[in-house]
PDB file of C-alpha atoms in Angstrom:
ATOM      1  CA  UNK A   1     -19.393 -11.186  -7.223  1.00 40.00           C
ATOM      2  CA  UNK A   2     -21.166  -9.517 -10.168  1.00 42.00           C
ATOM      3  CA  UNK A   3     -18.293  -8.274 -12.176  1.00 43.00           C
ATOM      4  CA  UNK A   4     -19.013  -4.267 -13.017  1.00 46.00           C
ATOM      5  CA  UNK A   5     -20.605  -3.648 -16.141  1.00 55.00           C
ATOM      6  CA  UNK A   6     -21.182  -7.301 -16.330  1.00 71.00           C
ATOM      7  CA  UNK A   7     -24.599  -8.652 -17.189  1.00 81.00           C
ATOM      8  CA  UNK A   8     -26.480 -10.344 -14.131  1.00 90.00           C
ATOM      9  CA  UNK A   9     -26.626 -14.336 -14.849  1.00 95.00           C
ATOM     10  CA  UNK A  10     -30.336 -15.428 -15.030  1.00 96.00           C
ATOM     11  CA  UNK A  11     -30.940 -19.082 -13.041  1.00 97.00           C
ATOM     12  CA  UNK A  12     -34.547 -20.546 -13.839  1.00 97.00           C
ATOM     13  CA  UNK A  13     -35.523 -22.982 -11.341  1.00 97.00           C
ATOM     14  CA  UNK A  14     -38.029 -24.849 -13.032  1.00 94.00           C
ATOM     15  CA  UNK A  15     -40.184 -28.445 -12.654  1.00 91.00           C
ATOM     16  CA  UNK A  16     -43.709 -29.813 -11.976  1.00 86.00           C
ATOM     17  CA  UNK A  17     -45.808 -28.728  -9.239  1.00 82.00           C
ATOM     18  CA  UNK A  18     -45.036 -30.217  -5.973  1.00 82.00           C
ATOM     19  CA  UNK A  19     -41.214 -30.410  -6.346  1.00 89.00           C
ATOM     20  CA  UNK A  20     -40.333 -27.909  -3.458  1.00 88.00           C
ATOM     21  CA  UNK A  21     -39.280 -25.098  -6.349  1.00 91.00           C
ATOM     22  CA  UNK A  22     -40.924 -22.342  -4.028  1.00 88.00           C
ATOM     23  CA  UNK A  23     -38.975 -23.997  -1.010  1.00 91.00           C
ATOM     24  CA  UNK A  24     -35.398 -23.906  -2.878  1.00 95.00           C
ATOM     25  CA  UNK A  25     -35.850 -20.333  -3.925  1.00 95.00           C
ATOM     26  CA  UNK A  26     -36.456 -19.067  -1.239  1.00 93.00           C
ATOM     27  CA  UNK A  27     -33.333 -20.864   0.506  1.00 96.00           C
ATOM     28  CA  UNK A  28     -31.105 -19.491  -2.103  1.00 97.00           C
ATOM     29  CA  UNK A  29     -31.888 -16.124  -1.903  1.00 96.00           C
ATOM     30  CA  UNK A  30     -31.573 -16.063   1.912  1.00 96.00           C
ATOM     31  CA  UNK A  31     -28.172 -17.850   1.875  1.00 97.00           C
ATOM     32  CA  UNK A  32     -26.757 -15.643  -1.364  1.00 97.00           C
ATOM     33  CA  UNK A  33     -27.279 -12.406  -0.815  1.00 96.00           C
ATOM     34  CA  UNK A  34     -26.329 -11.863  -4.639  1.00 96.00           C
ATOM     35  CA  UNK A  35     -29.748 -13.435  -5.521  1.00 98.00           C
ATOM     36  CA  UNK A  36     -32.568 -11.303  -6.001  1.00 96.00           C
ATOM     37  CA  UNK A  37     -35.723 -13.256  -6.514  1.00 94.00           C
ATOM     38  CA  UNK A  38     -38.267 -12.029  -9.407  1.00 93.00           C
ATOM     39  CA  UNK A  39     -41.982 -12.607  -8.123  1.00 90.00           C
ATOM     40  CA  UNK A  40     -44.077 -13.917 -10.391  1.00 91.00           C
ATOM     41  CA  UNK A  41     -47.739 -13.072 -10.873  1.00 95.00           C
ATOM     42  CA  UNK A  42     -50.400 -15.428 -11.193  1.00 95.00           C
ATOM     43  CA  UNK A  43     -54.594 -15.394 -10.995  1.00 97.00           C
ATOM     44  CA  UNK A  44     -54.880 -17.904  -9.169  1.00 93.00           C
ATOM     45  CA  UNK A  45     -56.198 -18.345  -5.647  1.00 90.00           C
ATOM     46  CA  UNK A  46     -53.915 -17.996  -3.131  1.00 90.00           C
ATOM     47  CA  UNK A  47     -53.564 -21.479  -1.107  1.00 84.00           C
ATOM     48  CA  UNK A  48     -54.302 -21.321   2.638  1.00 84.00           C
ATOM     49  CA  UNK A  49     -51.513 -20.559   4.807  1.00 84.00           C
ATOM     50  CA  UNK A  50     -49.516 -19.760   1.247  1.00 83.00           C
ATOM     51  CA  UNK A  51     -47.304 -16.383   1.916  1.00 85.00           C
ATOM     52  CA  UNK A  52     -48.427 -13.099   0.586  1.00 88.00           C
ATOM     53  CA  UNK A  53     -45.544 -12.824  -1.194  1.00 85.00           C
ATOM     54  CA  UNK A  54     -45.458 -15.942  -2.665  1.00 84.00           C
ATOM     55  CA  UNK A  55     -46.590 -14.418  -6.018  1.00 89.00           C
ATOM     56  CA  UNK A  56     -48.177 -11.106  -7.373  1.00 93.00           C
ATOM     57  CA  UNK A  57     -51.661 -12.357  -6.796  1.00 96.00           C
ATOM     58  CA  UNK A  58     -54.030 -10.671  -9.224  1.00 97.00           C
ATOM     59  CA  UNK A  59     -57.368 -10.643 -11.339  1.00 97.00           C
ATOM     60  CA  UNK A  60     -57.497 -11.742 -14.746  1.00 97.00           C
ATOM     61  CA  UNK A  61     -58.060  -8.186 -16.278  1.00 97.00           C
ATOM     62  CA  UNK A  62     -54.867  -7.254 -14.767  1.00 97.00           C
ATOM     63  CA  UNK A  63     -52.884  -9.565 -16.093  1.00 97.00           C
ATOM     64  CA  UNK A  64     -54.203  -9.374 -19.845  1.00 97.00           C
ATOM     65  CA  UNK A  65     -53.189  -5.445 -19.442  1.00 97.00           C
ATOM     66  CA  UNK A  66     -49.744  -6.305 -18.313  1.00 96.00           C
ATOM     67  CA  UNK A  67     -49.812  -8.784 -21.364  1.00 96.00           C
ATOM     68  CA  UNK A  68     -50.942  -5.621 -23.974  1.00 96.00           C
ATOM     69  CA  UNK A  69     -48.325  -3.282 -22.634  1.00 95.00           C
ATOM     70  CA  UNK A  70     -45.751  -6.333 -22.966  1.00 94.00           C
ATOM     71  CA  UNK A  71     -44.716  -6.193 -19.197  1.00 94.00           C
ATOM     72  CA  UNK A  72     -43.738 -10.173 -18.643  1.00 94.00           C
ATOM     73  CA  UNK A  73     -40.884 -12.015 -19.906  1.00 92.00           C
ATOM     74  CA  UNK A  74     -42.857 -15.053 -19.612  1.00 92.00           C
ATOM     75  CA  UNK A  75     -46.425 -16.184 -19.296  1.00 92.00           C
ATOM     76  CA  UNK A  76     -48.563 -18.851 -19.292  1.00 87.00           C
ATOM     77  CA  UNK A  77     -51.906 -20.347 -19.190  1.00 88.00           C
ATOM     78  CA  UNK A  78     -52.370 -23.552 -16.897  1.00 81.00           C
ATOM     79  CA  UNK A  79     -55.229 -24.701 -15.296  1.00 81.00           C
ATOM     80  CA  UNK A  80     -57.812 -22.121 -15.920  1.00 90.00           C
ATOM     81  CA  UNK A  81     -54.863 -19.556 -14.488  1.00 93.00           C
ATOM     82  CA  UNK A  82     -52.376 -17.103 -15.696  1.00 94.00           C
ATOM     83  CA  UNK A  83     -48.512 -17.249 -14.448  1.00 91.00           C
ATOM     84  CA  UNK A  84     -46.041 -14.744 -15.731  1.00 93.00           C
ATOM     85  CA  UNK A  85     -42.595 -13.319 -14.745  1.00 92.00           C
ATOM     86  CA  UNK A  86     -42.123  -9.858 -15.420  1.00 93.00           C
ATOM     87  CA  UNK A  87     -39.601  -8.114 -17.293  1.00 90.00           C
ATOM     88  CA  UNK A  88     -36.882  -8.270 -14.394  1.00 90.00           C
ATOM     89  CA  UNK A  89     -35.424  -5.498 -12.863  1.00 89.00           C
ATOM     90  CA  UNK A  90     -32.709  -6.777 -10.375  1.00 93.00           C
ATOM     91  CA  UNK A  91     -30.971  -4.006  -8.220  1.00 94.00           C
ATOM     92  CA  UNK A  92     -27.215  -3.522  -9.722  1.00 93.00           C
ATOM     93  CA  UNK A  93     -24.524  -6.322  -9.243  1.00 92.00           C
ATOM     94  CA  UNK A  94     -27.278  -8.805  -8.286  1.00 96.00           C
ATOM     95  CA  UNK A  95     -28.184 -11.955 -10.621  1.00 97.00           C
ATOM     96  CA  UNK A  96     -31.827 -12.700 -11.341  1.00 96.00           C
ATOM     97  CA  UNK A  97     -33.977 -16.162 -10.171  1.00 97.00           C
ATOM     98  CA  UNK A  98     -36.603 -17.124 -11.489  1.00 95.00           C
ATOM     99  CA  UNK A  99     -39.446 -19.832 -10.204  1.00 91.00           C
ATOM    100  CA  UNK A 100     -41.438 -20.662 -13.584  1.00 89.00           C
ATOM    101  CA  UNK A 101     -43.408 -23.535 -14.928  1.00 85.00           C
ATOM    102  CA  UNK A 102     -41.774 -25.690 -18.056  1.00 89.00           C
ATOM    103  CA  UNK A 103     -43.446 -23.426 -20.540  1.00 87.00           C
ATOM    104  CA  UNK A 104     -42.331 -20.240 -19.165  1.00 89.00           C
ATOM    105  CA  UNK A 105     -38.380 -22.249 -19.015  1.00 92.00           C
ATOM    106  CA  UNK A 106     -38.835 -22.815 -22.576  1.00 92.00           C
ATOM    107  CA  UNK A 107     -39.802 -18.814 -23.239  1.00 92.00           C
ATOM    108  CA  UNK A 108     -37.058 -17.499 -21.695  1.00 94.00           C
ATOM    109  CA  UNK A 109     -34.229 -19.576 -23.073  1.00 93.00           C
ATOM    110  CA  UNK A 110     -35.875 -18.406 -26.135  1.00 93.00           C
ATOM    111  CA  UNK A 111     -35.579 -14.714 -25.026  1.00 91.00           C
ATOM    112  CA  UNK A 112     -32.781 -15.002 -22.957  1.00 92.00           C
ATOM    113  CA  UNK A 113     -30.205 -18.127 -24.297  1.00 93.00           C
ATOM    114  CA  UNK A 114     -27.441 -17.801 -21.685  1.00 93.00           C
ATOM    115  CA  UNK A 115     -30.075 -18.630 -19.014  1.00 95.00           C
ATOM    116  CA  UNK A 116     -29.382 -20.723 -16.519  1.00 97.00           C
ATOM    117  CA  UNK A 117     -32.128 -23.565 -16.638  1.00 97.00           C
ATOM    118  CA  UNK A 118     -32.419 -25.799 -13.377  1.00 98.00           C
ATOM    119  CA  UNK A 119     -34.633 -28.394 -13.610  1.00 96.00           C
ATOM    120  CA  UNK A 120     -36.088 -29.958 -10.113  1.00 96.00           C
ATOM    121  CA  UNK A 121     -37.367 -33.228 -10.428  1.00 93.00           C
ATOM    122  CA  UNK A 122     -39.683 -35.291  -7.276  1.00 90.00           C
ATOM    123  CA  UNK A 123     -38.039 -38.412  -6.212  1.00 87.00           C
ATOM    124  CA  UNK A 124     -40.727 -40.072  -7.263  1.00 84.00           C
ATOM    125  CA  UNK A 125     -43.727 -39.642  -8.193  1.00 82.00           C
ATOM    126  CA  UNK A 126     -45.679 -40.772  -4.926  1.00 86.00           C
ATOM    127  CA  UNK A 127     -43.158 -37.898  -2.773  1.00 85.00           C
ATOM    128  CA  UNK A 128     -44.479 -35.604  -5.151  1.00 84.00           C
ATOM    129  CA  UNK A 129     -48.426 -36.463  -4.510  1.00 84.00           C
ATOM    130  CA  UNK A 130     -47.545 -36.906  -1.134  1.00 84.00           C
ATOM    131  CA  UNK A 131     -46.233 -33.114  -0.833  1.00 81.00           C
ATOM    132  CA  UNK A 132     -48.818 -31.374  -3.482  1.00 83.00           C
ATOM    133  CA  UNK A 133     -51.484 -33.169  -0.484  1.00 81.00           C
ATOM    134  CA  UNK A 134     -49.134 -31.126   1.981  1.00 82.00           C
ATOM    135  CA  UNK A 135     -49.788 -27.987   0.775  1.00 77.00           C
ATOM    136  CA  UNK A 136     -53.331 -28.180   0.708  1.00 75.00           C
ATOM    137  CA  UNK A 137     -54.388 -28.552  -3.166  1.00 75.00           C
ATOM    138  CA  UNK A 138     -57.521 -29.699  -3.992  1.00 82.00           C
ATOM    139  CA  UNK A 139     -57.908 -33.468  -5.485  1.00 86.00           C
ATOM    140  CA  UNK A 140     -58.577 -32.845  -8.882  1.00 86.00           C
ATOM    141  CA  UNK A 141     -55.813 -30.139  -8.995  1.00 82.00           C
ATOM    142  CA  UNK A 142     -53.444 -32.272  -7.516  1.00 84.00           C
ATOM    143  CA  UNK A 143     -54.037 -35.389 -10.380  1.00 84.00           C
ATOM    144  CA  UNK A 144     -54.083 -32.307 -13.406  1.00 84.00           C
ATOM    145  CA  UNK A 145     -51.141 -31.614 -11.610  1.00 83.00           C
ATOM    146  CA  UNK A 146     -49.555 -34.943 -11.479  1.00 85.00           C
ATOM    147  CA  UNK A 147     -50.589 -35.484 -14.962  1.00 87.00           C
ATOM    148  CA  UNK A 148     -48.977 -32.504 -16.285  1.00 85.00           C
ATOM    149  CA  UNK A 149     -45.990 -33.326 -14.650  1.00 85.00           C
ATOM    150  CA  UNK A 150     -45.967 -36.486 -17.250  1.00 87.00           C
ATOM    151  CA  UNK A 151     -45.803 -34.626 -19.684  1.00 88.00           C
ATOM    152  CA  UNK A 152     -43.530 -31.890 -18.644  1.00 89.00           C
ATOM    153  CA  UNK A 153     -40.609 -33.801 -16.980  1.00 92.00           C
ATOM    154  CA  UNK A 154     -39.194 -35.003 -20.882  1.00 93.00           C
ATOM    155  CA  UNK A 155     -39.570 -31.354 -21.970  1.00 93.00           C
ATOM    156  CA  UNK A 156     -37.902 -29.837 -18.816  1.00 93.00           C
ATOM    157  CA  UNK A 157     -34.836 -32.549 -18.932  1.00 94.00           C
ATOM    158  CA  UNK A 158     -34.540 -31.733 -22.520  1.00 95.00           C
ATOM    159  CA  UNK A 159     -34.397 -28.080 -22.260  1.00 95.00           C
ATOM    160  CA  UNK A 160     -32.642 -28.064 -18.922  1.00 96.00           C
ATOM    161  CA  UNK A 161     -28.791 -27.459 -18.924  1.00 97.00           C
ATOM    162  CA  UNK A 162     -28.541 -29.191 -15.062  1.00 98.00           C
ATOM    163  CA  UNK A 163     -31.566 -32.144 -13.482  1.00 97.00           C
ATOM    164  CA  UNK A 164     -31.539 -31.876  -9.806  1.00 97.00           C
ATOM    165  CA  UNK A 165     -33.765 -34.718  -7.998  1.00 95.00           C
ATOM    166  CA  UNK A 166     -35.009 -32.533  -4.659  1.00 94.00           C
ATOM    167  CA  UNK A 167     -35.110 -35.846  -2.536  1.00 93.00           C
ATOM    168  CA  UNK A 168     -33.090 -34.626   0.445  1.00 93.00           C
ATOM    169  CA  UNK A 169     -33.543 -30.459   0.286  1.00 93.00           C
ATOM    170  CA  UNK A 170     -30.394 -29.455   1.888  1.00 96.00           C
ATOM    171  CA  UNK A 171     -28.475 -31.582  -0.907  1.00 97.00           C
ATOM    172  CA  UNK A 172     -30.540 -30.073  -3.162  1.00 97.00           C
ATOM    173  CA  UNK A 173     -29.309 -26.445  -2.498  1.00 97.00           C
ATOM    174  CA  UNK A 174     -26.163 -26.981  -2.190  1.00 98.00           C
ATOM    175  CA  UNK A 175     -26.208 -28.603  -5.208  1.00 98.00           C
ATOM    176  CA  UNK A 176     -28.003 -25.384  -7.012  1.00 98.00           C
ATOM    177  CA  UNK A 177     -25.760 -23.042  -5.311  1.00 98.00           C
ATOM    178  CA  UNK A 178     -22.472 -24.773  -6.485  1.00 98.00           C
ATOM    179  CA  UNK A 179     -23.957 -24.478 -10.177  1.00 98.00           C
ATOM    180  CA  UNK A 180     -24.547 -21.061  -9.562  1.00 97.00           C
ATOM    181  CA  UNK A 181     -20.927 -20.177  -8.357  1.00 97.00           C
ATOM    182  CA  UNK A 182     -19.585 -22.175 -11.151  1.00 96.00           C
ATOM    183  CA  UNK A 183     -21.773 -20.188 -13.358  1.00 96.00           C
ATOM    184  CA  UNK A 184     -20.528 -16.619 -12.013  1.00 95.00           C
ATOM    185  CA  UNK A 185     -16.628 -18.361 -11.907  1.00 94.00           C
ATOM    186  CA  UNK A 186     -17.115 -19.409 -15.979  1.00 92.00           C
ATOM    187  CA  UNK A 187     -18.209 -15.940 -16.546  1.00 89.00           C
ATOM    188  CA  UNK A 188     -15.612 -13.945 -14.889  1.00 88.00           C
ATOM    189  CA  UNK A 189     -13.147 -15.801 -16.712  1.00 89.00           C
ATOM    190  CA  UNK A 190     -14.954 -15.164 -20.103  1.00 84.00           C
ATOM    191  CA  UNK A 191     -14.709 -11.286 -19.545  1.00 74.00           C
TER     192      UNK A 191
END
């Protein structure tokens, strides 16, 4: 539990497209009810079949106000799109998630140091073709995507505190929420 007055831990689960990021999240934040998921916004299309919730889907305009005012923690540009995370606003004693691309990682550890950076890796690099296919992206998104992820995956290992391979997804978040206790445990006993 949160301790009072304590600041809420921030986790950013973070790694190329195709990883299962969206999947994880969504399975921590259903099993600990401590989690409390920020939604980020993005301009791009939503994908058939994606959730409404899935992200703050928006125009461009939009977004480039919320970027005057100074209303995101994070944001990026990829692939003719904006991503952000806004400034988070968890409800009391809860600690913060976050589901961001390797630039938006790299902004908040700038911002916020004591994050908690996850990094979810593919099992290989065919699983993760193989499962950006599954979700219905188009071709040449899904090779930009692939060849991002080439470029990311050295950035994201070096910025990440833990590297979690999501090859078998129950593993995987049990894996993410023993992290996460340890996390909250380390803190208590700092305060």
């Amino acid at each position: 539990m949160t301790g009072s007055g304590a600041a809420p831990l921030t986790i950013v689960v973070s790694g190329p497209g195709g990883v299962g990021k969206g999947t994880i999240v969504n399975a921590l934040v259903r099993r600990d009810p401590r989690l409390w998921l920020s939604r980020s916004w993005t301009t791009r299309e939503q994908r058939p079949g994606e959730p409404d919730d899935a992200y703050v889907f928006t125009d461009p305009a939009t977004f480039e106000q919320r970027i005057a005012e100074g209303g995101f923690l994070e944001w990026t540009e990829f692939l003719g799109n904006y991503y952000g995370t806004p400034t988070p606003d968890p409800p009391p004693g809860a600690d913060v998630v976050l589901e961001i691309e390797v630039d938006g990682a790299r902004q908040v550890k700038e911002v916020c140091p004591d994050a908690i950076l996850i990094f979810v890796l593919p099992p290989s690099r065919e699983e993760q073709e193989r499962r950006l296919r599954g979700r219905g992206d188009r071709a040449d998104r899904i090779y930009a995507r692939l060849r991002k992820a080439e470029e990311e995956e050295p950035i994201g290992k070096a910025l990440a505190d833990y590297v979690v391979v999501n090859d078998d997804l129950e593993t995987t978040i049990q894996e993410m929420l023993e992290i996460i206790e340890n996390a909250r445990r380390a803190r208590a006993q700092a305060t």
